[in-house]
């Protein structure tokens, strides 16, 4: 069956360290993979999109990698800050199903000062 | 710039009552529109999406329905709510066309069915 898996346990890190979140998928062949941030009680906010032919994408302190062989994406936040604390969702663009995304359940990140 | 509105922000409804949630988008034309539901501590479940006026695709069998009476208006409805309909409902839009791109989400409606 098709699955998207993100770290089910919260990730607790110290301010200034690099946070690394994982998104694994099975039985999908996405053309794109996206990462979103969601704060409690709010809608998700788009962060980064990476295409299947791109290995890495960066935006300020954020970096995303996409390994279609491993069926895995890693999301890094360098020099993390308490304000980075949130739930981070990965989402796959499922071309064969038309114009829609399939979301993972998300990983809670807590950055302590 | 584009904005997306959802209302109401919170709603408490008894079992068996009807539901109507509205979503409107400003500043863009012919968007793709989506309704998601998020249960507590869970991921987003796609309920409906629409690529044009009157065009609705349903993703899961349920007692909910959706309509798109105007280009930038998307409505989620139910004739009789169930306890299991409780959750956080999110509307989202993307630029219309084949390339999906990023989705822009509204502020959400917290629905509690009692």
Tab-separated table of C-alpha atoms in Angstrom:
chain	number	residue	atom	x	y	z
A	1	UNK	CA	0.000	0.000	0.000
A	2	UNK	CA	1.033	3.622	-0.409
A	3	UNK	CA	2.443	5.355	2.641
A	4	UNK	CA	4.136	8.580	3.657
A	5	UNK	CA	5.987	8.373	6.959
A	6	UNK	CA	7.420	11.151	9.062
A	7	UNK	CA	9.040	10.896	12.499
A	8	UNK	CA	6.098	10.126	14.744
A	9	UNK	CA	7.882	11.338	17.865
A	10	UNK	CA	8.596	14.986	18.496
A	11	UNK	CA	12.119	16.182	17.800
A	12	UNK	CA	13.620	18.186	20.661
A	13	UNK	CA	16.824	20.095	19.968
A	14	UNK	CA	18.862	22.880	21.479
A	15	UNK	CA	18.868	26.356	19.999
A	16	UNK	CA	21.657	26.834	17.477
A	17	UNK	CA	21.794	23.179	16.451
A	18	UNK	CA	20.694	21.752	13.111
A	19	UNK	CA	17.306	20.045	13.061
A	20	UNK	CA	16.868	17.189	10.565
A	21	UNK	CA	13.421	15.862	9.765
A	22	UNK	CA	12.732	12.793	7.640
A	23	UNK	CA	10.019	11.977	5.140
A	24	UNK	CA	9.896	8.454	3.711
A	25	UNK	CA	7.417	7.193	1.167
A	26	UNK	CA	6.526	3.864	-0.414
A	27	UNK	CA	4.714	2.950	-3.610
A	28	UNK	CA	4.650	6.518	-4.904
A	29	UNK	CA	6.613	8.044	-7.768
A	30	UNK	CA	6.245	11.755	-7.076
A	31	UNK	CA	7.344	14.378	-9.555
A	32	UNK	CA	7.656	16.908	-6.700
A	33	UNK	CA	7.913	16.928	-2.961
A	34	UNK	CA	6.950	19.859	-0.754
A	35	UNK	CA	7.493	20.882	2.855
A	36	UNK	CA	5.075	22.934	4.925
A	37	UNK	CA	5.134	24.452	8.398
A	38	UNK	CA	2.036	24.372	10.590
A	39	UNK	CA	1.610	26.266	13.841
A	40	UNK	CA	-1.072	25.173	16.355
A	41	UNK	CA	-4.572	26.174	15.256
A	42	UNK	CA	-3.413	27.530	11.909
A	43	UNK	CA	-3.275	26.380	8.312
A	44	UNK	CA	-0.006	25.035	6.881
A	45	UNK	CA	2.396	27.457	5.225
A	46	UNK	CA	4.451	26.445	2.200
A	47	UNK	CA	8.226	26.372	2.707
A	48	UNK	CA	10.017	24.580	-0.120
A	49	UNK	CA	9.366	22.512	-3.242
A	50	UNK	CA	11.908	20.136	-4.759
A	51	UNK	CA	11.584	18.359	-8.085
A	52	UNK	CA	12.492	14.726	-8.732
A	53	UNK	CA	15.509	15.736	-10.808
A	54	UNK	CA	16.866	18.037	-8.070
A	55	UNK	CA	19.018	16.597	-5.320
A	56	UNK	CA	18.999	19.615	-3.033
A	57	UNK	CA	17.212	22.926	-2.543
A	58	UNK	CA	18.068	25.759	-0.156
A	59	UNK	CA	16.252	28.774	1.181
A	60	UNK	CA	17.937	30.836	3.881
A	61	UNK	CA	18.440	28.455	6.849
A	62	UNK	CA	16.389	25.685	5.232
A	63	UNK	CA	17.697	22.836	3.096
A	64	UNK	CA	15.775	19.986	1.506
A	65	UNK	CA	17.173	16.880	-0.156
A	66	UNK	CA	15.268	14.425	-2.306
A	67	UNK	CA	16.533	10.902	-2.989
A	68	UNK	CA	14.159	9.100	-5.358
A	69	UNK	CA	16.179	5.884	-5.075
A	70	UNK	CA	15.847	5.778	-1.290
A	71	UNK	CA	12.339	7.294	-1.548
A	72	UNK	CA	13.291	9.804	1.092
A	73	UNK	CA	13.460	13.528	1.689
A	74	UNK	CA	15.416	15.204	4.470
A	75	UNK	CA	14.530	18.667	5.749
A	76	UNK	CA	17.224	20.593	7.599
A	77	UNK	CA	16.968	23.777	9.635
A	78	UNK	CA	20.386	25.158	10.483
A	79	UNK	CA	21.082	27.452	13.445
A	80	UNK	CA	17.643	26.588	14.807
A	81	UNK	CA	15.721	29.079	16.922
A	82	UNK	CA	12.811	28.698	19.359
A	83	UNK	CA	10.640	30.423	16.722
A	84	UNK	CA	11.228	27.401	14.464
A	85	UNK	CA	9.162	25.267	16.857
A	86	UNK	CA	6.177	23.975	14.887
A	87	UNK	CA	4.891	20.898	13.057
A	88	UNK	CA	6.511	20.259	9.693
A	89	UNK	CA	4.602	18.396	7.011
A	90	UNK	CA	5.906	16.804	3.852
A	91	UNK	CA	3.638	16.365	0.859
A	92	UNK	CA	3.932	14.468	-2.396
A	93	UNK	CA	2.581	15.627	-5.718
A	94	UNK	CA	0.800	12.599	-7.157
A	95	UNK	CA	0.702	13.206	-10.893
A	96	UNK	CA	-1.193	10.100	-11.839
A	97	UNK	CA	-4.053	11.180	-9.585
A	98	UNK	CA	-4.348	14.672	-10.976
A	99	UNK	CA	-4.042	17.994	-9.233
A	100	UNK	CA	-3.547	17.013	-5.637
A	101	UNK	CA	-1.054	16.495	-2.817
A	102	UNK	CA	-0.837	13.685	-0.300
A	103	UNK	CA	0.408	14.816	3.131
A	104	UNK	CA	2.370	13.058	5.814
A	105	UNK	CA	1.182	13.287	9.424
A	106	UNK	CA	3.964	15.736	10.296
A	107	UNK	CA	6.784	15.935	12.811
A	108	UNK	CA	6.665	18.248	15.818
A	109	UNK	CA	9.893	20.202	16.272
A	110	UNK	CA	10.676	21.850	19.615
A	111	UNK	CA	13.694	24.113	19.828
A	112	UNK	CA	14.742	24.916	23.378
A	113	UNK	CA	16.746	27.978	24.334
B	1	UNK	CA	-1.914	39.951	-3.610
B	2	UNK	CA	-3.946	36.819	-3.065
B	3	UNK	CA	-5.851	36.070	0.120
B	4	UNK	CA	-8.052	33.221	1.217
B	5	UNK	CA	-10.881	33.532	3.692
B	6	UNK	CA	-12.718	30.882	5.663
B	7	UNK	CA	-15.617	31.235	8.031
B	8	UNK	CA	-16.619	30.658	10.648
B	9	UNK	CA	-13.406	30.237	12.631
B	10	UNK	CA	-15.030	27.950	15.192
B	11	UNK	CA	-18.308	26.093	15.221
B	12	UNK	CA	-20.074	23.847	17.718
B	13	UNK	CA	-22.941	21.872	16.246
B	14	UNK	CA	-25.163	19.071	17.580
B	15	UNK	CA	-25.227	15.653	15.930
B	16	UNK	CA	-27.752	15.555	13.106
B	17	UNK	CA	-27.617	19.284	12.369
B	18	UNK	CA	-26.652	20.679	8.946
B	19	UNK	CA	-23.309	22.262	8.107
B	20	UNK	CA	-22.129	24.928	5.723
B	21	UNK	CA	-18.529	26.149	5.619
B	22	UNK	CA	-17.483	28.762	3.136
B	23	UNK	CA	-14.160	29.574	1.538
B	24	UNK	CA	-13.380	32.444	-0.800
B	25	UNK	CA	-10.187	33.407	-2.598
B	26	UNK	CA	-9.258	36.918	-3.713
B	27	UNK	CA	-6.660	38.146	-6.153
B	28	UNK	CA	-6.517	35.186	-8.531
B	29	UNK	CA	-8.652	33.614	-11.242
B	30	UNK	CA	-9.540	30.007	-11.997
B	31	UNK	CA	-7.726	28.545	-8.996
B	32	UNK	CA	-7.798	24.889	-8.035
B	33	UNK	CA	-9.637	24.660	-4.706
B	34	UNK	CA	-9.366	22.036	-1.975
B	35	UNK	CA	-11.087	21.019	1.267
B	36	UNK	CA	-9.062	19.116	3.846
B	37	UNK	CA	-9.882	17.782	7.285
B	38	UNK	CA	-7.306	17.382	10.031
B	39	UNK	CA	-8.113	15.312	13.110
B	40	UNK	CA	-6.223	16.140	16.321
B	41	UNK	CA	-2.558	15.132	15.962
B	42	UNK	CA	-3.123	13.739	12.505
B	43	UNK	CA	-2.206	14.663	8.966
B	44	UNK	CA	-4.349	16.368	6.381
B	45	UNK	CA	-7.034	14.280	4.718
B	46	UNK	CA	-8.134	15.533	1.314
B	47	UNK	CA	-11.928	15.609	1.124
B	48	UNK	CA	-12.733	17.389	-2.136
B	49	UNK	CA	-10.994	19.302	-4.861
B	50	UNK	CA	-12.194	21.378	-7.767
B	51	UNK	CA	-10.496	22.551	-10.942
B	52	UNK	CA	-13.381	24.735	-12.101
B	53	UNK	CA	-16.921	25.955	-11.460
B	54	UNK	CA	-19.239	23.027	-10.871
B	55	UNK	CA	-16.384	20.492	-11.114
B	56	UNK	CA	-15.969	18.570	-7.839
B	57	UNK	CA	-13.888	15.478	-7.174
B	58	UNK	CA	-14.627	13.546	-4.000
B	59	UNK	CA	-11.793	11.690	-2.341
B	60	UNK	CA	-13.449	9.756	0.462
B	61	UNK	CA	-16.979	8.422	0.993
B	62	UNK	CA	-18.687	10.428	3.718
B	63	UNK	CA	-21.755	12.430	4.536
B	64	UNK	CA	-20.126	15.640	3.327
B	65	UNK	CA	-20.523	17.350	-0.018
B	66	UNK	CA	-18.863	20.295	-1.733
B	67	UNK	CA	-19.952	22.852	-4.277
B	68	UNK	CA	-18.255	25.557	-6.286
B	69	UNK	CA	-20.961	28.002	-7.360
B	70	UNK	CA	-18.486	30.716	-8.389
B	71	UNK	CA	-14.892	30.708	-9.597
B	72	UNK	CA	-13.410	31.709	-6.241
B	73	UNK	CA	-15.980	30.275	-3.854
B	74	UNK	CA	-15.905	26.766	-2.388
B	75	UNK	CA	-18.528	25.466	0.037
B	76	UNK	CA	-18.460	22.389	2.240
B	77	UNK	CA	-21.825	21.068	3.393
B	78	UNK	CA	-23.530	18.321	5.282
B	79	UNK	CA	-27.199	17.558	5.757
B	80	UNK	CA	-26.676	15.695	9.047
B	81	UNK	CA	-23.467	15.906	11.045
B	82	UNK	CA	-21.921	12.894	12.766
B	83	UNK	CA	-19.656	12.922	15.813
B	84	UNK	CA	-16.832	11.730	13.540
B	85	UNK	CA	-17.134	14.936	11.494
B	86	UNK	CA	-15.392	16.883	14.258
B	87	UNK	CA	-12.040	18.271	13.214
B	88	UNK	CA	-10.122	21.157	11.771
B	89	UNK	CA	-11.308	21.999	8.249
B	90	UNK	CA	-8.931	23.723	5.898
B	91	UNK	CA	-9.548	25.254	2.514
B	92	UNK	CA	-6.620	25.703	0.130
B	93	UNK	CA	-5.966	26.956	-3.377
B	94	UNK	CA	-3.310	26.577	-6.043
B	95	UNK	CA	-2.743	28.255	-9.373
B	96	UNK	CA	-4.870	26.429	-11.939
B	97	UNK	CA	-3.185	24.262	-14.540
B	98	UNK	CA	-1.247	21.017	-14.808
B	99	UNK	CA	1.665	21.946	-12.577
B	100	UNK	CA	0.421	21.777	-9.025
B	101	UNK	CA	2.880	24.052	-7.229
B	102	UNK	CA	2.516	25.150	-3.667
B	103	UNK	CA	-0.824	25.238	-1.898
B	104	UNK	CA	-2.041	28.272	0.032
B	105	UNK	CA	-4.170	27.483	3.030
B	106	UNK	CA	-6.883	29.424	4.771
B	107	UNK	CA	-7.027	29.970	8.542
B	108	UNK	CA	-9.263	26.939	9.074
B	109	UNK	CA	-12.554	26.193	10.842
B	110	UNK	CA	-12.541	24.246	14.093
B	111	UNK	CA	-15.731	22.122	14.085
B	112	UNK	CA	-16.900	20.324	17.204
B	113	UNK	CA	-19.906	18.048	16.856
B	114	UNK	CA	-21.570	17.349	20.200
